[in-house]
Amino acid sequence: MKTITNVQEGLDMITKDLHTYRLHFHLMPPTGWMNDPNGLSYFNGEYHVFYQHYPFDPKWGPMHWGHAVSRDLLHFTDLPVALFPDKSYDEGGCFSGSAVVSDGELYLFYTGHVDGRSPKEVQCLATSTDGIVFTKHAANPVIPGPPLEGSADFRDPKVWKSGDTWYMLVGSEKNGLGRVLLYTSKDGVTWSFSHVLLSAQAGEGEMWECPDLFVVDGRHVLILSRVRDGGHEVVYYIGDWPHARAPFEVHHVGYLDYGSHFYAPQTFVGASHERILLGWMDRWNAPMPSQQAGWAGALTVPRVLRLTDDGTRLGMIPMPGIEAAFEPVFAWDRESGRDFENGFASDGVELGEAYALDVYLDAKEIGRMGKSQISLVTHASSGEDQQVLVTLDFDQLVASTDTRAASMGVEGAVYPSPVPASWRTKSIRVRVFVDTSSVEVFAGDGSLTWTHRMYPSSGKRSVRLQDEAGWITRVVVSRWIEENKN
Ligand code: FRU
């Protein structure tokens, strides 16, 4: 055992061993608990991000709305809690909701939740002119209970304005099947129930949470966080919504993310009119070792939504411009002549705990079938590698992430997903973002993504790649620029 000879050395050892898992380029609560992103908006030249928050314990409790602002959705400044559960209609919690900017004011719509009351969930409004201090509306609850077509589970209002009409989606269920309800209003305060936008078929979930509806590349897309057989999953429905009183017509359904820690995402329109998505980068009932350090929960990196070329799938790509926050520390390309057959390791490069990896696969080479394996080694010590493994197999048309060796004391699994056959004839770029306790993988057009939390021991990290088939043409490893503050 090492003898500690002075106080500083002792302190260094303690702080090194007490792993806090704090992230570098993701929003997390300053202290306490975080779940869903809420009220995502661009107001007075800044992004506002609110979130489900319990400030007093790193566990879910009566929900507050935490609040931060950002210019790039990578660097954040914490602001005071925006909403407290302090009214008779929301004293059990200010549950999830959304924001609208209208006539210079920021409108927050949320669910007031009170256990044991009937109705237990109602929709509420709070407004602000400075984007910091919010006033709950005198007419609250603006929707005092569910319609007959819904039930007591009636939450997560997603509101937008089109022309002079305000629209609100609310997640609900009826007879054990999830539903999305649509309301309309002329002023954001007085609402009338319009109709059921979509109902679950058998097997599509017993409760639908956090609905979101918008247009991407000319098609309507509905995103739902589904409670199904007691588990949680995020799906998208691509289809048509021909007019305001019509139900949603579903054409294609798919999973938005294939990883283990992705739930309750919300979208909004960003500064460049792109459709941006942030998700909760955790999941109900997941082990959260950071609770020992007084916090839990984080949001994903910002992602921009696109339809795939054939219009049948929804893709998420990292928000354009994100790369400016990283500096390349290693680049390899085939032209430079080095043989890749034996793989590549970044062992000699100091990566820190936060970095990005970019791998390009060449379409011309994809005719040579085989397996391309990207092995992401997040930490190496005493010969025992903690790692997340990303595998792309164009022969079997399967891709997966493997987190079985990712964390200390937290079980992982293999997360497979089908690879579209069309990818055999395309150039594919795989982008990986590693932060202290998270990994996000984006492949190709973004229709394959994986979001994971991981809990490795602290220490040096490296990236390793194996490329049996010889497709990889270029690799860039970039380090997060720590001092790149707003
Ligand atoms: C989704 C959710 C929402 C609810 C919130 C409560 O994760 O269950 O339906 O509003 O979390 O914190």
Short mmCIF file of C-alpha atoms and ligand atoms in Angstrom, two decimals:
data_model
loop_
_atom_site.label_atom_id
_atom_site.label_comp_id
_atom_site.label_asym_id
_atom_site.label_seq_id
_atom_site.Cartn_x
_atom_site.Cartn_y
_atom_site.Cartn_z
CA MET A 1 0.00 0.00 0.00
CA LYS A 2 1.21 3.49 -0.86
CA THR A 3 2.28 5.71 2.04
CA ILE A 4 0.91 9.23 1.89
CA THR A 5 3.66 11.67 2.76
CA ASN A 6 1.85 14.98 2.57
CA VAL A 7 -1.65 16.41 2.67
CA GLN A 8 -1.75 17.48 -0.98
CA GLU A 9 -0.86 14.01 -2.13
CA GLY A 10 -3.60 12.59 0.08
CA LEU A 11 -6.16 15.00 -1.33
CA ASP A 12 -5.08 14.18 -4.89
CA MET A 13 -5.59 10.49 -4.22
CA ILE A 14 -9.03 11.02 -2.72
CA THR A 15 -10.27 13.24 -5.55
CA LYS A 16 -8.87 10.88 -8.15
CA ASP A 17 -10.55 7.84 -6.66
CA LEU A 18 -13.89 9.53 -6.11
CA HIS A 19 -15.10 9.37 -9.67
CA THR A 20 -17.80 11.95 -10.27
CA TYR A 21 -18.49 10.99 -13.91
CA ARG A 22 -19.12 14.71 -14.68
CA LEU A 23 -19.46 15.37 -18.41
CA HIS A 24 -17.71 18.03 -20.49
CA PHE A 25 -20.00 18.83 -23.42
CA HIS A 26 -23.41 17.62 -22.27
CA LEU A 27 -25.97 19.37 -20.10
CA MET A 28 -26.36 17.82 -16.63
CA PRO A 29 -27.89 19.20 -13.44
CA PRO A 30 -25.54 21.33 -11.31
CA THR A 31 -26.59 18.99 -8.50
CA GLY A 32 -29.47 16.57 -7.97
CA TRP A 33 -31.60 14.81 -10.50
CA MET A 34 -32.43 15.38 -14.22
CA ASN A 35 -34.77 13.56 -16.59
CA ASP A 36 -36.58 14.78 -19.74
CA PRO A 37 -35.54 17.89 -21.70
CA ASN A 38 -38.35 20.48 -21.57
CA GLY A 39 -39.19 23.84 -23.14
CA LEU A 40 -36.46 23.72 -25.80
CA SER A 41 -36.40 27.09 -27.53
CA TYR A 42 -34.36 29.81 -29.19
CA PHE A 43 -35.23 33.10 -27.51
CA ASN A 44 -33.45 36.49 -27.64
CA GLY A 45 -30.42 35.04 -29.42
CA GLU A 46 -29.81 32.08 -27.09
CA TYR A 47 -30.89 28.51 -26.75
CA HIS A 48 -32.95 27.85 -23.62
CA VAL A 49 -32.95 24.34 -22.29
CA PHE A 50 -35.21 23.37 -19.40
CA TYR A 51 -35.37 19.92 -17.88
CA GLN A 52 -37.16 17.76 -15.33
CA HIS A 53 -35.22 18.44 -12.16
CA TYR A 54 -35.15 17.59 -8.47
CA PRO A 55 -32.47 19.85 -6.96
CA PHE A 56 -32.39 18.35 -3.46
CA ASP A 57 -31.44 14.74 -4.13
CA PRO A 58 -29.98 12.79 -7.09
CA LYS A 59 -33.28 10.92 -7.26
CA TRP A 60 -36.61 11.62 -8.89
CA GLY A 61 -38.80 13.75 -6.60
CA PRO A 62 -41.41 16.52 -6.95
CA MET A 63 -40.42 17.89 -10.33
CA HIS A 64 -39.02 21.39 -10.84
CA TRP A 65 -37.91 22.80 -14.19
CA GLY A 66 -34.14 23.25 -14.22
CA HIS A 67 -32.86 25.84 -16.68
CA ALA A 68 -29.70 26.57 -18.67
CA VAL A 69 -28.82 28.76 -21.67
CA SER A 70 -26.34 28.10 -24.44
CA ARG A 71 -25.10 29.45 -27.77
CA ASP A 72 -24.13 26.11 -29.26
CA LEU A 73 -25.89 23.46 -27.11
CA LEU A 74 -22.47 22.14 -26.04
CA HIS A 75 -21.44 24.84 -23.53
CA PHE A 76 -24.10 25.77 -20.98
CA THR A 77 -24.66 28.41 -18.33
CA ASP A 78 -26.94 27.32 -15.49
CA LEU A 79 -29.78 29.67 -14.56
CA PRO A 80 -32.06 29.61 -11.52
CA VAL A 81 -34.78 26.96 -11.39
CA ALA A 82 -37.58 28.22 -13.66
CA LEU A 83 -40.62 26.41 -12.25
CA PHE A 84 -41.27 25.18 -8.70
CA PRO A 85 -44.12 22.82 -7.74
CA ASP A 86 -45.72 25.48 -5.54
CA LYS A 87 -49.37 25.73 -6.65
CA SER A 88 -52.34 23.58 -5.71
CA TYR A 89 -52.57 22.32 -9.30
CA ASP A 90 -48.87 21.34 -9.61
CA GLU A 91 -47.73 20.64 -6.05
CA GLY A 92 -46.83 17.02 -6.87
CA GLY A 93 -44.58 18.20 -9.71
CA CYS A 94 -44.22 20.38 -12.78
CA PHE A 95 -44.03 17.57 -15.31
CA SER A 96 -42.69 17.71 -18.86
CA GLY A 97 -43.72 20.23 -21.48
CA SER A 98 -42.56 22.60 -24.18
CA ALA A 99 -42.02 26.25 -25.14
CA VAL A 100 -43.35 28.72 -27.71
CA VAL A 101 -41.92 32.16 -28.46
CA SER A 102 -44.75 34.58 -29.24
CA ASP A 103 -44.78 38.39 -29.37
CA GLY A 104 -41.49 38.70 -27.45
CA GLU A 105 -42.58 36.35 -24.66
CA LEU A 106 -41.48 32.85 -23.78
CA TYR A 107 -44.47 30.60 -23.06
CA LEU A 108 -43.86 27.38 -21.11
CA PHE A 109 -46.56 24.72 -21.21
CA TYR A 110 -46.26 21.92 -18.66
CA THR A 111 -48.27 19.28 -16.82
CA GLY A 112 -49.32 19.96 -13.25
CA HIS A 113 -49.23 16.63 -11.43
CA VAL A 114 -50.77 15.84 -8.03
CA ASP A 115 -50.98 12.22 -6.88
CA GLY A 116 -54.28 11.24 -5.31
CA ARG A 117 -56.19 14.15 -6.85
CA SER A 118 -58.78 13.69 -9.57
CA PRO A 119 -57.84 14.61 -12.23
CA LYS A 120 -54.22 13.99 -11.31
CA GLU A 121 -52.79 15.66 -14.44
CA VAL A 122 -53.73 19.07 -15.91
CA GLN A 123 -52.04 21.38 -18.43
CA CYS A 124 -50.56 24.68 -17.27
CA LEU A 125 -48.91 27.81 -18.64
CA ALA A 126 -46.13 30.08 -17.36
CA THR A 127 -44.73 33.08 -19.26
CA SER A 128 -41.67 35.30 -19.16
CA THR A 129 -40.43 38.41 -20.94
CA ASP A 130 -36.76 38.06 -19.90
CA GLY A 131 -36.49 34.27 -20.25
CA ILE A 132 -35.38 33.93 -16.61
CA VAL A 133 -38.30 34.70 -14.32
CA PHE A 134 -41.58 32.91 -15.12
CA THR A 135 -45.08 33.77 -13.95
CA LYS A 136 -47.70 31.05 -13.75
CA HIS A 137 -50.85 32.15 -15.57
CA ALA A 138 -53.92 33.22 -13.57
CA ALA A 139 -56.09 30.97 -15.77
CA ASN A 140 -54.18 27.82 -14.73
CA PRO A 141 -54.80 25.03 -15.19
CA VAL A 142 -55.50 26.07 -18.79
CA ILE A 143 -56.74 22.53 -19.46
CA PRO A 144 -58.31 21.33 -16.19
CA GLY A 145 -58.54 17.61 -17.01
CA PRO A 146 -58.56 14.96 -19.73
CA PRO A 147 -61.29 14.66 -22.37
CA LEU A 148 -63.48 11.53 -22.50
CA GLU A 149 -61.21 10.21 -25.27
CA GLY A 150 -58.24 10.25 -22.88
CA SER A 151 -57.67 9.18 -19.27
CA ALA A 152 -56.05 10.35 -16.02
CA ASP A 153 -52.59 9.81 -17.54
CA PHE A 154 -52.64 13.03 -19.50
CA ARG A 155 -49.30 14.78 -19.82
CA ASP A 156 -46.35 16.31 -21.67
CA PRO A 157 -47.95 19.11 -23.76
CA LYS A 158 -46.04 19.86 -26.98
CA VAL A 159 -47.22 23.20 -28.33
CA TRP A 160 -46.55 25.09 -31.54
CA LYS A 161 -48.10 28.01 -33.37
CA SER A 162 -49.01 28.04 -37.04
CA GLY A 163 -50.59 31.22 -38.44
CA ASP A 164 -52.97 32.44 -35.75
CA THR A 165 -53.67 28.98 -34.34
CA TRP A 166 -51.92 27.31 -31.43
CA TYR A 167 -51.75 23.50 -31.41
CA MET A 168 -51.08 21.23 -28.45
CA LEU A 169 -50.39 17.49 -28.39
CA VAL A 170 -50.88 15.65 -25.11
CA GLY A 171 -49.78 12.08 -24.35
CA SER A 172 -52.44 9.81 -22.88
CA GLU A 173 -53.96 6.33 -23.02
CA LYS A 174 -57.37 4.68 -23.18
CA ASN A 175 -58.12 1.11 -22.12
CA GLY A 176 -54.44 0.24 -21.90
CA LEU A 177 -53.43 1.62 -25.31
CA GLY A 178 -51.37 4.79 -25.80
CA ARG A 179 -52.86 7.85 -27.54
CA VAL A 180 -51.98 11.31 -28.69
CA LEU A 181 -54.65 13.97 -28.17
CA LEU A 182 -54.79 17.23 -30.13
CA TYR A 183 -56.03 20.57 -28.79
CA THR A 184 -56.24 23.97 -30.49
CA SER A 185 -56.39 27.56 -29.25
CA LYS A 186 -56.48 31.10 -30.60
CA ASP A 187 -54.48 32.67 -27.73
CA GLY A 188 -52.54 29.89 -25.98
CA VAL A 189 -54.77 30.25 -22.92
CA THR A 190 -58.24 28.97 -23.90
CA TRP A 191 -57.99 25.50 -25.40
CA SER A 192 -60.49 23.16 -27.02
CA PHE A 193 -60.08 19.46 -27.57
CA SER A 194 -59.98 18.67 -31.28
CA HIS A 195 -59.52 14.91 -31.74
CA VAL A 196 -57.35 11.84 -31.19
CA LEU A 197 -54.37 12.27 -33.51
CA LEU A 198 -53.23 8.64 -33.25
CA SER A 199 -54.00 5.59 -31.09
CA ALA A 200 -51.80 2.57 -30.41
CA GLN A 201 -52.56 -0.72 -32.09
CA ALA A 202 -52.22 -3.76 -29.82
CA GLY A 203 -48.54 -4.14 -28.88
CA GLU A 204 -47.67 -0.48 -29.52
CA GLY A 205 -47.57 0.54 -25.89
CA GLU A 206 -49.89 1.06 -22.94
CA MET A 207 -49.01 4.75 -22.47
CA TRP A 208 -47.58 7.31 -24.89
CA GLU A 209 -45.43 10.03 -23.36
CA CYS A 210 -43.75 13.14 -24.76
CA PRO A 211 -45.41 13.28 -28.21
CA ASP A 212 -43.83 15.59 -30.81
CA LEU A 213 -45.07 16.37 -34.34
CA PHE A 214 -43.25 18.33 -37.04
CA VAL A 215 -42.23 18.38 -40.70
CA VAL A 216 -38.86 17.06 -41.85
CA ASP A 217 -37.87 17.17 -45.52
CA GLY A 218 -41.50 17.68 -46.50
CA ARG A 219 -43.00 14.77 -44.52
CA HIS A 220 -44.82 14.74 -41.19
CA VAL A 221 -43.03 12.93 -38.40
CA LEU A 222 -44.46 11.99 -35.01
CA ILE A 223 -42.04 11.00 -32.23
CA LEU A 224 -43.35 9.13 -29.18
CA SER A 225 -41.79 7.85 -25.98
CA ARG A 226 -43.73 4.65 -25.44
CA VAL A 227 -44.25 2.74 -22.23
CA ARG A 228 -44.58 -0.80 -23.54
CA ASP A 229 -44.82 -3.92 -21.34
CA GLY A 230 -43.48 -1.76 -18.51
CA GLY A 231 -40.32 -0.87 -20.53
CA HIS A 232 -39.51 2.38 -22.34
CA GLU A 233 -38.68 3.03 -25.99
CA VAL A 234 -38.61 5.91 -28.48
CA VAL A 235 -40.18 5.45 -31.88
CA TYR A 236 -40.87 7.66 -34.87
CA TYR A 237 -43.83 7.48 -37.22
CA ILE A 238 -43.36 8.95 -40.71
CA GLY A 239 -46.64 9.75 -42.44
CA ASP A 240 -49.15 12.37 -43.44
CA TRP A 241 -51.27 14.80 -41.51
CA PRO A 242 -53.38 16.18 -44.37
CA HIS A 243 -55.27 18.87 -42.41
CA ALA A 244 -55.77 20.15 -38.87
CA ARG A 245 -58.82 17.98 -38.11
CA ALA A 246 -57.41 14.80 -39.67
CA PRO A 247 -55.88 11.87 -37.83
CA PHE A 248 -52.22 11.09 -38.48
CA GLU A 249 -51.71 8.52 -41.27
CA VAL A 250 -48.76 6.24 -40.52
CA HIS A 251 -46.54 5.08 -43.39
CA HIS A 252 -43.30 3.98 -41.69
CA VAL A 253 -42.37 3.22 -38.09
CA GLY A 254 -38.87 2.84 -36.63
CA TYR A 255 -36.69 3.12 -33.56
CA LEU A 256 -34.97 6.44 -33.16
CA ASP A 257 -31.94 5.11 -31.27
CA TYR A 258 -30.65 1.60 -30.66
CA GLY A 259 -28.71 2.27 -27.45
CA SER A 260 -29.52 1.79 -23.78
CA HIS A 261 -29.83 5.39 -22.53
CA PHE A 262 -32.17 7.45 -24.69
CA TYR A 263 -35.67 8.56 -23.73
CA ALA A 264 -38.17 11.44 -23.83
CA PRO A 265 -36.50 13.44 -26.64
CA GLN A 266 -37.94 16.79 -27.70
CA THR A 267 -37.40 18.79 -30.90
CA PHE A 268 -37.55 22.47 -31.76
CA VAL A 269 -36.50 24.81 -34.54
CA GLY A 270 -32.97 26.18 -34.14
CA ALA A 271 -31.29 29.43 -35.15
CA SER A 272 -30.68 28.19 -38.71
CA HIS A 273 -34.25 26.81 -39.02
CA GLU A 274 -33.06 23.23 -38.61
CA ARG A 275 -35.07 20.70 -36.57
CA ILE A 276 -32.92 20.05 -33.49
CA LEU A 277 -33.44 17.19 -31.04
CA LEU A 278 -32.16 16.69 -27.50
CA GLY A 279 -32.96 13.54 -25.54
CA TRP A 280 -32.61 12.43 -21.94
CA MET A 281 -29.34 10.49 -22.00
CA ASP A 282 -30.44 8.01 -19.37
CA ARG A 283 -33.38 5.75 -18.76
CA TRP A 284 -35.90 4.87 -16.05
CA ASN A 285 -34.55 2.15 -13.73
CA ALA A 286 -31.00 2.29 -15.14
CA PRO A 287 -28.20 2.06 -12.55
CA MET A 288 -26.75 5.56 -12.01
CA PRO A 289 -23.37 5.39 -10.24
CA SER A 290 -23.04 9.20 -10.39
CA GLN A 291 -25.74 9.38 -7.68
CA GLN A 292 -22.92 8.72 -5.21
CA ALA A 293 -21.40 12.00 -6.38
CA GLY A 294 -24.68 13.85 -5.89
CA TRP A 295 -26.08 14.05 -9.41
CA ALA A 296 -27.87 11.96 -12.03
CA GLY A 297 -29.02 12.41 -15.61
CA ALA A 298 -27.79 14.31 -18.67
CA LEU A 299 -29.01 15.33 -22.11
CA THR A 300 -27.61 14.12 -25.43
CA VAL A 301 -25.52 16.21 -27.80
CA PRO A 302 -27.75 18.26 -30.13
CA ARG A 303 -28.87 16.27 -33.15
CA VAL A 304 -30.45 17.46 -36.39
CA LEU A 305 -33.20 15.37 -38.00
CA ARG A 306 -33.25 14.26 -41.63
CA LEU A 307 -35.21 11.73 -43.65
CA THR A 308 -33.14 9.07 -45.40
CA ASP A 309 -32.89 9.32 -49.22
CA ASP A 310 -35.71 6.81 -49.74
CA GLY A 311 -37.91 8.67 -47.23
CA THR A 312 -38.61 5.56 -45.14
CA ARG A 313 -36.42 6.24 -42.10
CA LEU A 314 -35.65 9.13 -39.78
CA GLY A 315 -31.99 9.92 -39.16
CA MET A 316 -30.26 11.91 -36.43
CA ILE A 317 -26.94 13.53 -37.23
CA PRO A 318 -24.78 15.58 -34.84
CA MET A 319 -25.72 19.25 -35.18
CA PRO A 320 -23.63 20.83 -37.96
CA GLY A 321 -20.83 22.95 -36.53
CA ILE A 322 -20.30 20.73 -33.50
CA GLU A 323 -16.84 19.79 -34.81
CA ALA A 324 -15.58 23.36 -34.19
CA ALA A 325 -15.49 22.55 -30.48
CA PHE A 326 -12.95 19.74 -31.03
CA GLU A 327 -9.33 19.90 -32.20
CA PRO A 328 -7.88 17.08 -34.30
CA VAL A 329 -5.06 15.31 -32.50
CA PHE A 330 -4.62 12.39 -34.87
CA ALA A 331 -5.47 11.85 -38.53
CA TRP A 332 -4.79 8.90 -40.77
CA ASP A 333 -5.79 8.41 -44.37
CA ARG A 334 -5.12 5.69 -46.87
CA GLU A 335 -3.28 8.04 -49.22
CA SER A 336 -0.64 8.48 -46.53
CA GLY A 337 0.27 4.90 -47.36
CA ARG A 338 0.28 3.22 -43.98
CA ASP A 339 -1.04 -0.30 -43.99
CA PHE A 340 -4.29 -0.57 -42.05
CA GLU A 341 -4.65 -4.38 -42.13
CA ASN A 342 -3.40 -4.76 -38.59
CA GLY A 343 -5.64 -2.07 -37.22
CA PHE A 344 -4.85 1.17 -35.57
CA ALA A 345 -4.38 2.28 -31.98
CA SER A 346 -4.17 5.79 -30.65
CA ASP A 347 -2.22 4.63 -27.60
CA GLY A 348 0.45 7.28 -27.96
CA VAL A 349 -2.06 10.18 -28.19
CA GLU A 350 -3.36 11.94 -25.09
CA LEU A 351 -7.14 12.00 -25.52
CA GLY A 352 -8.42 13.01 -22.12
CA GLU A 353 -11.95 11.98 -21.19
CA ALA A 354 -13.84 13.85 -23.92
CA TYR A 355 -13.16 13.34 -27.59
CA ALA A 356 -14.68 12.61 -30.99
CA LEU A 357 -13.81 9.89 -33.47
CA ASP A 358 -14.56 10.10 -37.19
CA VAL A 359 -14.22 7.05 -39.40
CA TYR A 360 -14.81 7.06 -43.16
CA LEU A 361 -15.54 3.86 -45.09
CA ASP A 362 -15.16 3.92 -48.87
CA ALA A 363 -18.10 2.82 -51.01
CA LYS A 364 -15.83 1.51 -53.77
CA GLU A 365 -14.39 -0.98 -51.30
CA ILE A 366 -17.64 -2.20 -49.83
CA GLY A 367 -17.93 -4.85 -52.55
CA ARG A 368 -15.30 -6.73 -50.57
CA MET A 369 -17.58 -8.27 -47.98
CA GLY A 370 -16.42 -8.93 -44.50
CA LYS A 371 -16.54 -7.46 -41.09
CA SER A 372 -15.36 -4.05 -40.12
CA GLN A 373 -14.96 -3.69 -36.42
CA ILE A 374 -14.40 -0.45 -34.67
CA SER A 375 -13.26 -1.08 -31.14
CA LEU A 376 -13.52 1.90 -28.87
CA VAL A 377 -11.30 1.37 -25.87
CA THR A 378 -12.41 3.89 -23.29
CA HIS A 379 -9.87 2.99 -20.63
CA ALA A 380 -6.99 0.60 -20.35
CA SER A 381 -5.43 -0.57 -17.11
CA SER A 382 -3.54 -3.68 -15.98
CA GLY A 383 -4.28 -5.46 -19.24
CA GLU A 384 -8.04 -5.39 -18.58
CA ASP A 385 -9.66 -3.09 -21.14
CA GLN A 386 -12.89 -1.33 -20.36
CA GLN A 387 -14.38 -0.66 -23.71
CA VAL A 388 -17.37 -0.02 -25.91
CA LEU A 389 -17.19 -1.99 -29.10
CA VAL A 390 -18.86 -0.77 -32.30
CA THR A 391 -19.19 -3.38 -35.02
CA LEU A 392 -20.36 -2.90 -38.58
CA ASP A 393 -20.96 -6.08 -40.56
CA PHE A 394 -21.91 -5.42 -44.18
CA ASP A 395 -22.01 -9.12 -44.95
CA GLN A 396 -24.74 -9.99 -42.47
CA LEU A 397 -26.10 -6.41 -42.64
CA VAL A 398 -25.98 -6.02 -38.87
CA ALA A 399 -24.37 -3.33 -36.78
CA SER A 400 -24.06 -3.30 -33.03
CA THR A 401 -22.60 -1.67 -29.98
CA ASP A 402 -21.38 -3.86 -27.14
CA THR A 403 -21.23 -2.33 -23.66
CA ARG A 404 -20.56 -5.56 -21.72
CA ALA A 405 -17.07 -4.39 -20.76
CA ALA A 406 -17.86 -0.67 -20.61
CA SER A 407 -18.41 0.00 -16.93
CA MET A 408 -17.33 -0.84 -13.43
CA GLY A 409 -20.09 -2.68 -11.59
CA VAL A 410 -22.81 -1.99 -14.18
CA GLU A 411 -23.91 -4.72 -16.53
CA GLY A 412 -23.89 -4.02 -20.27
CA ALA A 413 -25.30 -5.82 -23.29
CA VAL A 414 -25.04 -6.09 -27.08
CA TYR A 415 -27.33 -3.69 -28.97
CA PRO A 416 -27.85 -4.86 -32.56
CA SER A 417 -29.64 -3.12 -35.40
CA PRO A 418 -30.18 -3.99 -39.07
CA VAL A 419 -27.98 -2.21 -41.64
CA PRO A 420 -29.84 -1.05 -44.79
CA ALA A 421 -28.64 -3.04 -47.83
CA SER A 422 -28.19 0.23 -49.74
CA TRP A 423 -25.26 1.04 -47.45
CA ARG A 424 -23.20 -1.55 -49.33
CA THR A 425 -22.86 0.91 -52.19
CA LYS A 426 -22.37 4.12 -50.26
CA SER A 427 -19.61 5.99 -48.53
CA ILE A 428 -20.31 5.77 -44.83
CA ARG A 429 -19.08 8.06 -42.11
CA VAL A 430 -19.25 6.83 -38.52
CA ARG A 431 -19.02 9.51 -35.86
CA VAL A 432 -18.51 8.73 -32.20
CA PHE A 433 -18.63 11.21 -29.32
CA VAL A 434 -17.11 10.07 -26.07
CA ASP A 435 -17.56 12.09 -22.90
CA THR A 436 -16.50 11.02 -19.40
CA SER A 437 -19.50 8.74 -18.85
CA SER A 438 -21.24 8.63 -22.24
CA VAL A 439 -20.82 7.31 -25.78
CA GLU A 440 -22.93 8.39 -28.77
CA VAL A 441 -22.50 6.67 -32.11
CA PHE A 442 -23.91 8.01 -35.41
CA ALA A 443 -23.57 5.83 -38.51
CA GLY A 444 -24.17 6.79 -42.13
CA ASP A 445 -27.25 8.94 -42.72
CA GLY A 446 -27.98 8.90 -38.99
CA SER A 447 -30.67 6.25 -39.22
CA LEU A 448 -28.46 4.09 -36.98
CA THR A 449 -27.50 5.75 -33.70
CA TRP A 450 -26.66 4.38 -30.29
CA THR A 451 -26.68 6.38 -27.06
CA HIS A 452 -25.09 4.87 -23.94
CA ARG A 453 -23.95 5.91 -20.51
CA MET A 454 -20.88 4.07 -19.25
CA TYR A 455 -18.97 4.16 -15.99
CA PRO A 456 -15.30 3.35 -16.59
CA SER A 457 -12.59 3.90 -14.02
CA SER A 458 -10.80 7.19 -14.50
CA GLY A 459 -7.55 7.24 -16.40
CA LYS A 460 -6.02 7.27 -19.80
CA ARG A 461 -8.21 6.49 -22.77
CA SER A 462 -7.39 5.36 -26.25
CA VAL A 463 -9.15 4.42 -29.45
CA ARG A 464 -8.49 1.21 -31.35
CA LEU A 465 -9.75 0.14 -34.75
CA GLN A 466 -9.72 -3.18 -36.54
CA ASP A 467 -10.59 -3.31 -40.23
CA GLU A 468 -10.52 -6.85 -41.59
CA ALA A 469 -12.12 -5.86 -44.86
CA GLY A 470 -9.88 -2.90 -45.56
CA TRP A 471 -12.65 -0.34 -46.12
CA ILE A 472 -11.49 2.40 -43.84
CA THR A 473 -10.04 5.27 -45.81
CA ARG A 474 -9.71 7.95 -43.18
CA VAL A 475 -9.71 8.31 -39.41
CA VAL A 476 -9.69 11.53 -37.42
CA VAL A 477 -9.52 11.66 -33.64
CA SER A 478 -10.30 15.05 -32.07
CA ARG A 479 -10.07 16.23 -28.52
CA TRP A 480 -12.69 18.40 -26.84
CA ILE A 481 -11.31 21.94 -26.43
CA GLU A 482 -11.87 22.53 -22.74
CA GLU A 483 -11.37 26.31 -22.73
CA ASN A 484 -13.77 26.79 -25.63
CA LYS A 485 -16.29 28.63 -23.45
CA ASN A 486 -19.23 30.73 -24.56
C1 FRU B 1 -41.09 10.78 -19.25
C2 FRU B 1 -41.95 11.23 -18.08
C3 FRU B 1 -43.05 12.17 -18.55
C4 FRU B 1 -43.35 12.97 -17.33
C5 FRU B 1 -42.01 13.11 -16.68
C6 FRU B 1 -42.05 13.16 -15.19
O1 FRU B 1 -39.82 10.38 -18.86
O2 FRU B 1 -42.50 10.10 -17.42
O3 FRU B 1 -44.17 11.50 -19.08
O4 FRU B 1 -43.92 14.21 -17.63
O5 FRU B 1 -41.24 12.00 -17.12
O6 FRU B 1 -40.81 13.50 -14.64
#
